[in-house]
Coordinates of C-alpha atoms and ligand atoms in Angstrom, one line a residue:
M1 CA 0.0 -0.1 0.1
A2 CA 1.2 3.5 -0.7
Q3 CA 1.6 5.6 2.4
A4 CA 0.5 9.2 2.1
H5 CA 3.5 11.5 3.2
T6 CA 1.4 14.5 2.8
V7 CA 2.2 17.4 4.9
L8 CA -1.2 18.3 6.1
D9 CA -2.3 21.9 5.9
F10 CA -4.1 22.9 9.0
H11 CA -4.4 26.5 8.1
S12 CA -7.1 25.9 5.6
Y13 CA -9.4 28.4 7.3
S14 CA -7.1 31.3 6.3
S15 CA -5.2 29.9 3.1
G16 CA -3.5 26.9 1.7
L17 CA -5.4 23.8 0.5
L18 CA -9.1 25.3 1.1
S19 CA -10.5 28.8 0.4
S20 CA -13.0 30.0 3.0
D21 CA -15.8 29.2 0.3
E22 CA -14.7 25.8 0.0
T23 CA -14.8 25.2 3.6
R24 CA -18.3 26.6 4.0
L25 CA -19.5 24.7 1.2
I26 CA -17.9 21.4 2.7
T27 CA -19.2 22.0 6.1
S28 CA -22.9 23.1 4.9
S29 CA -22.8 19.9 2.8
V30 CA -22.1 17.8 5.7
T31 CA -24.9 19.5 7.8
Q32 CA -27.2 18.8 4.9
Y33 CA -26.2 15.4 3.6
G34 CA -24.0 13.8 6.4
A35 CA -20.6 12.2 5.7
P36 CA -18.9 10.7 4.0
L37 CA -19.4 12.7 0.8
L38 CA -17.7 13.5 -2.7
L39 CA -18.5 16.8 -3.9
L40 CA -18.2 16.9 -7.7
D41 CA -17.8 20.2 -9.4
C42 CA -18.7 20.2 -13.0
D43 CA -17.2 23.7 -13.6
V44 CA -13.8 22.0 -13.1
V45 CA -14.7 19.2 -15.6
R46 CA -15.7 22.0 -18.1
R47 CA -12.4 23.8 -17.3
Q48 CA -10.1 20.9 -17.6
Y49 CA -11.6 19.8 -20.6
H50 CA -11.1 23.2 -22.2
A51 CA -7.5 23.2 -20.8
L52 CA -6.7 20.1 -22.8
N53 CA -8.4 20.9 -25.9
D54 CA -6.5 24.2 -26.0
A55 CA -3.3 22.5 -25.4
L56 CA -4.0 19.8 -28.3
P57 CA -5.9 22.2 -30.9
S58 CA -5.8 19.4 -33.7
V59 CA -7.1 16.6 -31.6
T60 CA -10.6 15.4 -31.0
L61 CA -11.1 14.4 -27.3
H62 CA -13.0 11.3 -26.3
Y63 CA -13.5 11.2 -22.5
A64 CA -12.8 7.9 -21.3
L65 CA -15.5 7.1 -18.7
K66 CA -13.4 4.6 -16.7
P67 CA -12.0 6.9 -14.0
L68 CA -15.2 8.6 -13.0
P69 CA -18.4 7.0 -14.9
H70 CA -20.7 9.8 -13.6
E71 CA -24.0 11.0 -15.3
A72 CA -23.0 14.6 -14.5
V73 CA -19.6 14.2 -15.9
V74 CA -21.0 12.9 -19.3
R75 CA -23.8 15.4 -19.3
T76 CA -21.3 18.3 -18.6
L77 CA -18.8 17.2 -21.5
L78 CA -21.7 16.4 -23.9
A79 CA -22.8 20.1 -23.6
E80 CA -19.1 21.1 -24.2
G81 CA -19.0 19.3 -27.4
A82 CA -16.8 16.3 -26.3
C83 CA -16.6 12.8 -27.7
F84 CA -16.5 9.6 -25.5
D85 CA -14.4 6.6 -25.2
L86 CA -16.3 3.5 -23.9
A87 CA -14.9 0.1 -22.7
T88 CA -18.0 -1.8 -21.5
S89 CA -21.7 -2.4 -22.1
G90 CA -22.3 -0.5 -18.7
E91 CA -20.7 2.6 -20.2
V92 CA -22.5 2.0 -23.4
D93 CA -25.9 2.1 -21.2
L94 CA -24.8 5.2 -19.4
V95 CA -23.9 7.5 -22.5
K96 CA -27.1 5.9 -24.3
Q97 CA -29.3 7.1 -21.4
I98 CA -28.0 10.4 -21.4
G99 CA -28.4 11.0 -25.2
V100 CA -25.0 11.0 -26.4
P101 CA -25.1 10.6 -30.4
A102 CA -23.3 7.2 -31.2
E103 CA -21.3 8.9 -33.8
R104 CA -19.4 10.8 -31.0
T105 CA -18.2 7.4 -29.3
I106 CA -15.5 4.9 -29.8
H107 CA -15.3 1.4 -28.1
T108 CA -11.6 0.8 -27.0
H109 CA -11.5 -2.3 -25.1
P110 CA -9.2 -4.5 -26.8
I111 CA -10.9 -7.9 -25.6
K112 CA -14.4 -8.2 -26.0
R113 CA -17.2 -11.0 -25.8
D114 CA -19.7 -11.1 -28.9
S115 CA -22.2 -9.6 -26.9
D116 CA -20.1 -6.5 -25.9
I117 CA -19.7 -5.9 -29.6
R118 CA -23.3 -6.4 -30.3
D119 CA -24.2 -4.0 -27.5
A120 CA -22.1 -1.3 -28.7
L121 CA -23.6 -2.0 -32.5
E122 CA -26.8 -1.8 -31.5
Y123 CA -26.4 1.7 -29.8
G124 CA -24.7 2.8 -33.0
C125 CA -21.0 3.0 -32.1
T126 CA -18.9 1.5 -34.9
V127 CA -15.3 2.0 -34.1
F128 CA -13.6 -0.7 -32.1
V129 CA -10.0 -1.7 -31.2
V130 CA -8.2 -4.9 -31.6
D131 CA -4.6 -6.0 -30.9
N132 CA -4.6 -9.8 -32.0
L133 CA -5.8 -12.0 -34.8
N134 CA -8.3 -13.8 -32.5
E135 CA -9.9 -10.5 -31.7
L136 CA -9.8 -9.5 -35.5
E137 CA -11.9 -12.8 -36.2
K138 CA -14.6 -11.8 -34.0
F139 CA -15.5 -9.0 -36.3
K140 CA -15.9 -11.2 -39.4
P141 CA -19.8 -11.2 -39.1
Y142 CA -19.9 -7.6 -38.6
K143 CA -17.5 -6.5 -41.3
D144 CA -19.6 -4.1 -43.2
R145 CA -20.6 -2.3 -40.1
V146 CA -17.2 -1.5 -38.4
E147 CA -13.9 0.2 -38.6
L148 CA -11.1 -1.0 -36.3
L149 CA -8.0 0.7 -34.7
V150 CA -5.0 -1.7 -34.0
R151 CA -3.6 -1.0 -30.6
L152 CA 0.1 -0.9 -30.2
S153 CA 2.0 -1.6 -27.0
F154 CA 4.8 0.8 -25.6
R155 CA 6.1 -0.1 -22.3
N156 CA 6.2 2.7 -19.8
K157 CA 7.5 1.5 -16.2
E158 CA 7.3 5.1 -14.7
A159 CA 3.4 5.5 -15.2
F160 CA 1.1 4.8 -12.4
A161 CA -0.4 2.1 -14.6
D162 CA 1.5 0.8 -17.5
L163 CA -1.3 -0.1 -19.7
S164 CA 0.9 -1.5 -22.4
K165 CA 1.7 -4.5 -20.4
K166 CA -1.6 -6.1 -20.7
F167 CA -2.8 -4.6 -24.0
G168 CA -1.2 -3.8 -27.3
C169 CA 0.8 -5.6 -30.0
S170 CA 4.3 -4.9 -31.7
A171 CA 4.3 -3.0 -35.0
E172 CA 5.2 -6.3 -36.7
D173 CA 2.3 -8.0 -35.4
A174 CA 0.1 -4.9 -36.2
L175 CA 1.2 -5.4 -39.8
E176 CA -0.1 -8.9 -39.8
I177 CA -3.5 -7.9 -38.3
I178 CA -3.7 -5.2 -41.0
E179 CA -3.0 -7.6 -43.8
T180 CA -5.2 -10.2 -42.5
A181 CA -8.1 -7.6 -42.0
N182 CA -7.5 -6.7 -45.6
R183 CA -8.0 -10.2 -46.9
W184 CA -11.0 -10.8 -44.8
Q185 CA -12.4 -7.3 -45.9
I186 CA -12.6 -5.7 -42.6
R187 CA -11.8 -2.0 -42.5
I188 CA -8.9 -1.0 -40.4
K189 CA -9.4 2.7 -39.7
G190 CA -5.9 3.4 -37.9
L191 CA -3.9 2.8 -34.9
S192 CA -4.1 3.6 -31.1
F193 CA -1.9 3.6 -28.0
H194 CA -2.0 4.4 -24.5
V195 CA 1.2 5.4 -23.1
G196 CA 0.2 4.7 -19.3
S197 CA -1.8 6.6 -16.9
Q198 CA -0.1 9.9 -15.3
T199 CA 2.7 9.8 -17.5
L200 CA 5.1 12.5 -16.6
S201 CA 7.1 13.0 -19.6
P202 CA 5.7 14.0 -23.0
Q203 CA 8.3 12.1 -24.7
K204 CA 6.5 9.0 -24.3
Y205 CA 3.8 10.2 -26.6
V206 CA 6.4 11.6 -29.2
D207 CA 8.0 8.2 -29.3
A208 CA 5.0 6.3 -29.7
I209 CA 3.5 8.9 -32.4
E210 CA 7.1 8.7 -34.3
A211 CA 6.6 4.8 -34.3
C212 CA 3.0 4.8 -35.6
K213 CA 4.0 7.2 -38.4
A214 CA 6.6 4.8 -39.4
L215 CA 4.1 1.8 -39.5
M216 CA 1.6 4.1 -41.1
N217 CA 4.1 4.7 -44.0
K218 CA 5.1 0.7 -43.9
V219 CA 1.3 -0.1 -44.5
V220 CA 1.1 2.1 -47.6
D221 CA 4.6 0.7 -48.9
C222 CA 3.0 -2.9 -48.6
G223 CA 0.0 -1.7 -51.0
L224 CA -2.4 -1.8 -48.2
P225 CA -5.1 0.9 -47.8
A226 CA -3.9 4.1 -46.0
L227 CA -4.9 4.6 -42.6
S228 CA -6.8 7.6 -41.7
M229 CA -6.9 7.7 -37.8
L230 CA -4.2 7.9 -34.8
D231 CA -5.6 7.6 -31.5
I232 CA -3.0 8.9 -28.9
G233 CA -4.8 7.6 -25.9
G234 CA -5.1 8.9 -22.2
G235 CA -2.3 9.5 -19.5
F236 CA -2.2 13.2 -19.3
P237 CA -0.9 13.8 -15.9
V238 CA -2.3 16.0 -12.9
S239 CA -0.6 17.4 -9.8
Y240 CA -1.3 15.4 -6.7
N241 CA 1.6 16.0 -4.2
R242 CA 4.0 16.8 -6.8
Q243 CA 3.6 19.5 -9.2
V244 CA 3.6 18.2 -12.9
M245 CA 4.4 20.3 -16.0
P246 CA 1.5 22.6 -17.1
I247 CA -0.7 20.8 -19.7
K248 CA 0.0 23.6 -22.3
L249 CA 3.8 23.0 -22.0
F250 CA 3.4 19.2 -21.9
C251 CA 1.5 19.1 -25.3
V252 CA 4.2 21.2 -27.2
P253 CA 6.3 18.2 -28.5
I254 CA 3.2 16.3 -28.8
N255 CA 1.7 18.8 -31.3
A256 CA 5.2 19.3 -33.0
A257 CA 5.2 15.3 -33.6
L258 CA 1.6 15.2 -34.8
A259 CA 2.4 17.8 -37.2
G260 CA 4.7 15.3 -39.1
L261 CA 1.6 13.1 -39.8
P262 CA 0.1 13.2 -43.3
E263 CA -2.9 15.8 -43.3
T264 CA -5.4 12.9 -44.2
V265 CA -4.7 11.5 -40.7
Q266 CA -7.4 12.4 -38.1
V267 CA -6.0 12.4 -34.5
I268 CA -8.2 11.7 -31.5
A269 CA -7.3 11.1 -27.8
E270 CA -8.8 9.5 -24.7
P271 CA -8.2 11.4 -21.6
G272 CA -9.6 10.2 -18.4
R273 CA -7.8 11.3 -15.4
F274 CA -6.8 15.0 -16.5
I275 CA -10.6 15.5 -17.1
V276 CA -11.7 14.5 -13.8
A277 CA -9.1 14.3 -11.0
E278 CA -9.5 17.6 -9.9
A279 CA -13.1 17.9 -9.9
M280 CA -13.8 16.0 -6.9
V281 CA -13.1 16.7 -3.2
S282 CA -13.9 13.8 -0.6
V283 CA -15.1 14.6 2.9
A284 CA -14.9 11.9 5.7
S285 CA -15.7 12.6 9.3
I286 CA -14.1 11.2 12.4
M287 CA -16.1 8.3 14.1
G288 CA -13.7 7.8 17.0
Q289 CA -10.2 7.6 18.1
A290 CA -7.7 5.8 20.2
K291 CA -4.0 5.9 21.6
R292 CA -2.1 3.1 20.4
E293 CA 1.8 2.8 20.8
G294 CA 2.5 6.5 21.0
Q295 CA 0.4 7.7 18.1
I296 CA -3.3 8.7 18.1
W297 CA -5.4 6.8 15.6
Y298 CA -8.4 8.5 14.1
Y299 CA -11.1 6.2 12.6
L300 CA -12.8 8.0 9.6
D301 CA -16.2 6.8 7.8
D302 CA -14.2 6.5 4.5
G303 CA -11.2 4.6 3.9
I304 CA -9.2 2.4 1.4
Y305 CA -12.2 0.1 0.7
G306 CA -14.1 3.4 -0.4
S307 CA -13.3 6.7 -1.8
F308 CA -9.6 6.2 -1.0
S309 CA -9.4 2.9 -3.0
G310 CA -6.7 4.9 -5.4
L311 CA -4.2 4.7 -2.5
M312 CA -4.3 0.8 -3.4
F313 CA -5.1 0.5 -7.2
D314 CA -3.7 3.7 -8.6
D315 CA -0.6 4.9 -6.4
A316 CA -2.0 8.4 -6.1
Q317 CA -1.1 10.6 -3.0
Y318 CA -4.1 12.8 -2.4
P319 CA -3.3 16.1 -0.8
L320 CA -5.2 15.9 2.6
T321 CA -6.5 18.6 5.1
A322 CA -8.6 18.7 7.9
I323 CA -11.5 21.0 9.0
R324 CA -12.0 21.2 12.9
L325 CA -15.4 21.9 13.8
S326 CA -14.8 22.8 17.4
D327 CA -13.0 26.0 18.9
H328 CA -9.4 26.6 19.9
W329 CA -7.7 24.5 17.1
R330 CA -5.1 26.9 16.2
T331 CA -3.6 26.5 19.5
S332 CA -3.4 22.8 19.6
A333 CA 0.2 21.1 19.4
L334 CA 0.8 18.7 16.5
Q335 CA 1.0 15.0 17.4
S336 CA 2.0 11.9 15.3
S337 CA -1.3 10.6 14.1
V338 CA -2.9 7.6 11.8
L339 CA -5.7 8.3 9.6
T340 CA -7.6 4.9 9.2
G341 CA -10.6 3.8 7.3
P342 CA -13.8 2.2 8.9
T343 CA -13.5 -1.5 8.1
C344 CA -12.2 -4.2 10.4
D345 CA -9.1 -5.0 8.0
S346 CA -5.4 -3.4 9.2
I347 CA -4.6 -2.4 5.7
D348 CA -7.4 0.1 5.6
V349 CA -5.1 3.0 6.5
V350 CA -5.3 6.3 4.7
A351 CA -2.1 8.1 6.2
D352 CA 0.4 6.9 8.7
N353 CA 2.7 8.9 10.9
I354 CA 1.3 12.3 10.1
M355 CA 1.3 15.3 12.3
L356 CA -2.0 16.5 13.4
P357 CA -3.4 18.8 15.7
A358 CA -6.0 17.1 18.2
L359 CA -9.1 16.4 16.4
S360 CA -12.4 15.5 17.9
N361 CA -15.0 12.9 16.8
G362 CA -17.1 14.5 14.0
D363 CA -14.2 16.7 12.6
L364 CA -13.5 16.5 8.8
I365 CA -10.9 15.1 6.7
V366 CA -10.8 16.6 3.4
G367 CA -9.2 14.9 0.3
K368 CA -8.4 17.1 -3.0
M369 CA -7.8 15.7 -6.4
M370 CA -10.4 12.9 -5.6
G371 CA -12.1 12.6 -8.9
A372 CA -10.2 9.8 -10.7
Y373 CA -10.2 6.1 -10.1
T374 CA -11.7 6.9 -6.5
S375 CA -15.4 6.2 -6.2
A376 CA -15.0 4.2 -9.4
T377 CA -13.1 1.4 -7.6
A378 CA -14.8 1.8 -4.2
T379 CA -16.3 -1.4 -2.6
D380 CA -19.2 -1.8 0.0
F381 CA -16.7 -4.1 2.2
N382 CA -18.0 -4.6 5.5
F383 CA -21.2 -3.0 4.6
F384 CA -19.8 0.3 5.1
K385 CA -21.7 2.3 2.4
R386 CA -19.9 4.3 -0.3
A387 CA -19.6 8.3 0.1
H388 CA -22.7 10.1 -1.6
T389 CA -21.6 12.2 -4.2
V390 CA -23.0 15.9 -4.4
V391 CA -23.2 17.5 -7.9
L392 CA -22.1 21.2 -8.0
N393 CA -22.7 23.4 -11.4
D394 CA -24.6 20.7 -13.2
V395 CA -25.8 22.0 -16.5
A396 CA -29.3 20.9 -16.0
L397 CA -29.6 22.3 -12.5
D398 CA -28.9 25.5 -10.6
S399 CA -28.2 24.2 -7.0
P400 CA -26.2 21.3 -5.6
R401 CA -27.8 18.0 -5.9
L402 CA -27.2 14.8 -4.0
I403 CA -27.0 11.8 -6.2
V404 CA -26.9 8.4 -4.1
Ligands
PLP1 C1 -7.9 4.1 -18.8 C2 -7.9 4.1 -20.2 C3 -8.0 5.5 -20.7 C4 -8.0 6.9 -19.7 O1 -6.6 7.0 -19.1 P1 -6.1 8.1 -18.4 O2 -4.8 7.8 -17.8 O3 -7.2 8.1 -17.3 O4 -6.2 9.4 -19.0 C5 -8.0 5.9 -22.1 N1 -8.0 5.0 -22.6 C6 -8.2 3.5 -22.5 C7 -8.0 2.6 -23.3 C8 -8.1 3.2 -21.0 O5 -8.0 1.8 -20.8

């Protein structure tokens, strides 16, 4: 388990991690709805979408639903003109229900059941991803209705999640897939890759784009139909405890590499984390406390099996802060403390050996950057209910709303 080495900011009433407006919103939300909560701000989703759009002006963005498959996020992005990247029939159902036109979607899971393909086709999504001949064969019955992307693998040990370990093929294998598809009269539209989630260096994208460019040339040299799409995947990084490169700067070398592609190649991307990570704040309250071996343990009503599941699955280090609801907090001396989740499992620890002032039961622990791979991977272990999500600045509504 990744330990949170966060230096907690206990001056949040005045400056630091939380503005006074945020603090007021958090405390009033807890008064109204109870804890634990996740506050989802659609304005941040909008802002992040446009920031990436501005940084990649020639690229069509397909939001990957996986990190936060929430209806308010889909509705917000739909209104902003975004496209969507789907991976499962559940995600197909969600976008269908919200009224996303199927032409604005692609299905990018490299390994599918026949029923997954049929569900997507029935909705009207016609672009799919393959990375092997076994998968290609599944499209024989649908060859007149589909266009495929071949996913390439570029390993990336530095990313939070090296998505090229489990998916993607080599350039040689891709060429064999493209040749075979041509024989089977299945249309190959282009190439795709995912350099890995939370990729800190744009060079990974540049190398992958160059490799795809070379393969696209080879396809033409072999007398096969020219490819017309490149999908540069997701992976764009956000600042958790460490500052990452601003997105505009991050995308400069990527744009330069894309400029070398033939004009006939349409470029798309599948950002997930970048769009939603900053859009959600978690709020847990302290259920109880105990002194154990010189440290004070605070038991929260949310933990590793809930909203903080990213500590386990995603390696993310969320900036944490506290809101003391009782008085006299500024004078409290700091003491070595443990923040732990509610379940009866000892791995359910959110932060160990951190310096906190004395907190009372009912005080709040706030996590920032909690939008990506958090509630999406939460469980109901021990029957502790997942945090409710309060949606702010939703297009359809003018006031906060609780979605259970
Ligand atoms: C998870 C995933 C994404 C989103 O990746 P981020 O790192 O969150 O941007 C995009 N495409 C595919 C195929 C994925 O599996």
